[in-house]
Amino acid sequence: DQQVKQNSPSLSVQEGRISILNCDYTNSMFDYFLWYKKYPAEGPTFLISISSIKDKNEDGRFTVFLNKSAKHLSLHIVPSQPGDSAVYFCAASYSGAGSYQLTFGKGTKLSVIP
Amino acid sequence: SQTIHQWPATLVQPVGSPLSLECTVEGTSNPNLYWYRQAAGRGLQLLFYSVGIGQISSEVPQNLSASRPQDRQFILSSKKLLLSDSGFYLCAWSGGFSTDTQYFGPGTRLTVL
């Protein structure tokens, strides 16, 4: 049972436009969400996170939106740059005692076309 | 600042051979440590995590084991590798709270032939 789903395996966007990456989750206990960016043959790099007490978090060109009722979050990248081309993973966790697991989606490969 | 190291970067091993992957963290004390695997075309799967020296929790039954002999050292091992052990192995660290961000190492690409 996949608790974190990224239904789009790939996305192509023109440079300068907005990239929107989507993520859905099924476990209502999740209360902390993260986005990671991964280049081939490298470890994931943390991008941005959001707690369930917020519905938006912004960091430079990156904004994460959380819709708890829909169990949906999205990452917006504005403007998109060629260097943003990578695989983006959505991850979720919950603050229950003894819970340390991040549950990852399968990733979305973003290609930003110059 | 904190840094995390993994080695080797790549490894090709025959089926049935042993495995030892090492991960070390610098610049922090008593981190939580994690081993993940990314198989081809799949997301990241948590294999083991550790909240302290000698404390290992396994998330999935498998052919692998983990050990934490020192505070900032995490080792992934196998006595006999299987073909299905091939993948990209990632070590990560975080602070002591369950919602602390996890930071990943550069990874080890393991190919079992």
PDB file of C-alpha atoms in Angstrom, chain A residues 31-32 34 36 38-46 49 87 89 93-107, chain B residues 6 32 34 36 38 41-46 49 51 59 88 90 94-107 109:
ATOM      1  CA  ASP A  31       1.825  15.817   9.970  1.00  0.00           C
ATOM      2  CA  TYR A  32       5.143  16.770   8.466  1.00  0.00           C
ATOM      3  CA  LEU A  34       9.231  17.395   2.918  1.00  0.00           C
ATOM      4  CA  TYR A  36      13.819  16.500  -1.755  1.00  0.00           C
ATOM      5  CA  LYS A  38      17.885  14.314  -6.424  1.00  0.00           C
ATOM      6  CA  TYR A  39      20.411  14.350  -9.238  1.00  0.00           C
ATOM      7  CA  PRO A  40      21.540  11.036 -10.779  1.00  0.00           C
ATOM      8  CA  ALA A  41      24.084   9.108  -8.699  1.00  0.00           C
ATOM      9  CA  GLU A  42      23.801  11.572  -5.806  1.00  0.00           C
ATOM     10  CA  GLY A  43      21.955  11.569  -2.505  1.00  0.00           C
ATOM     11  CA  PRO A  44      18.707  13.545  -2.196  1.00  0.00           C
ATOM     12  CA  THR A  45      19.042  17.151  -1.128  1.00  0.00           C
ATOM     13  CA  PHE A  46      16.491  18.650   1.228  1.00  0.00           C
ATOM     14  CA  SER A  49       9.252  21.270   4.377  1.00  0.00           C
ATOM     15  CA  VAL A  87      13.980  13.970  -9.695  1.00  0.00           C
ATOM     16  CA  PHE A  89      10.674  13.244  -4.047  1.00  0.00           C
ATOM     17  CA  SER A  93       6.263  11.555   8.509  1.00  0.00           C
ATOM     18  CA  TYR A  94       4.313  11.877  11.722  1.00  0.00           C
ATOM     19  CA  SER A  95       5.386  12.908  15.156  1.00  0.00           C
ATOM     20  CA  GLY A  96       4.155   9.829  16.966  1.00  0.00           C
ATOM     21  CA  ALA A  97       6.400   8.416  19.638  1.00  0.00           C
ATOM     22  CA  GLY A  98       9.111   6.240  18.181  1.00  0.00           C
ATOM     23  CA  SER A  99       8.217   7.130  14.631  1.00  0.00           C
ATOM     24  CA  TYR A 100      11.291   8.021  12.616  1.00  0.00           C
ATOM     25  CA  GLN A 101      10.351   6.815   9.223  1.00  0.00           C
ATOM     26  CA  LEU A 102      10.074   9.118   6.266  1.00  0.00           C
ATOM     27  CA  THR A 103       7.712   7.633   3.708  1.00  0.00           C
ATOM     28  CA  PHE A 104       8.735   8.623   0.208  1.00  0.00           C
ATOM     29  CA  GLY A 105       6.866   8.830  -3.042  1.00  0.00           C
ATOM     30  CA  LYS A 106       8.408   7.311  -6.159  1.00  0.00           C
ATOM     31  CA  GLY A 107       9.520  10.685  -7.468  1.00  0.00           C
TER      32      GLY A 107
ATOM     33  CA  GLN B   6      29.640   7.178   2.470  1.00  0.00           C
ATOM     34  CA  ASN B  32      19.688   9.454  14.355  1.00  0.00           C
ATOM     35  CA  TYR B  34      19.305   5.722   8.606  1.00  0.00           C
ATOM     36  CA  TYR B  36      17.749   3.592   2.661  1.00  0.00           C
ATOM     37  CA  GLN B  38      16.534   2.979  -3.960  1.00  0.00           C
ATOM     38  CA  GLY B  41      12.486   2.754 -10.903  1.00  0.00           C
ATOM     39  CA  ARG B  42      11.360   2.883  -7.312  1.00  0.00           C
ATOM     40  CA  GLY B  43      11.274   5.333  -4.443  1.00  0.00           C
ATOM     41  CA  LEU B  44      13.390   5.323  -1.325  1.00  0.00           C
ATOM     42  CA  GLN B  45      12.802   2.455   1.074  1.00  0.00           C
ATOM     43  CA  LEU B  46      13.933   2.702   4.681  1.00  0.00           C
ATOM     44  CA  TYR B  49      17.438   3.283  11.596  1.00  0.00           C
ATOM     45  CA  VAL B  51      18.771   6.295  17.627  1.00  0.00           C
ATOM     46  CA  GLU B  59      11.938  -1.808   8.873  1.00  0.00           C
ATOM     47  CA  PHE B  88      21.528   2.657  -4.677  1.00  0.00           C
ATOM     48  CA  LEU B  90      21.798   5.943   0.953  1.00  0.00           C
ATOM     49  CA  SER B  94      18.829  13.684  11.520  1.00  0.00           C
ATOM     50  CA  GLY B  95      18.433  15.253  14.921  1.00  0.00           C
ATOM     51  CA  GLY B  96      16.735  13.445  17.741  1.00  0.00           C
ATOM     52  CA  PHE B  97      13.126  14.357  16.985  1.00  0.00           C
ATOM     53  CA  SER B  98      11.002  12.278  14.669  1.00  0.00           C
ATOM     54  CA  THR B  99      10.141  15.279  12.523  1.00  0.00           C
ATOM     55  CA  ASP B 100      13.710  16.514  12.172  1.00  0.00           C
ATOM     56  CA  THR B 101      14.801  16.815   8.566  1.00  0.00           C
ATOM     57  CA  GLN B 102      16.889  13.928   7.314  1.00  0.00           C
ATOM     58  CA  TYR B 103      20.060  14.781   5.395  1.00  0.00           C
ATOM     59  CA  PHE B 104      21.451  12.290   2.955  1.00  0.00           C
ATOM     60  CA  GLY B 105      24.921  11.168   2.016  1.00  0.00           C
ATOM     61  CA  PRO B 106      26.159  10.808  -1.575  1.00  0.00           C
ATOM     62  CA  GLY B 107      25.126   7.163  -1.826  1.00  0.00           C
ATOM     63  CA  ARG B 109      25.770   2.206  -6.170  1.00  0.00           C
TER      64      ARG B 109
END
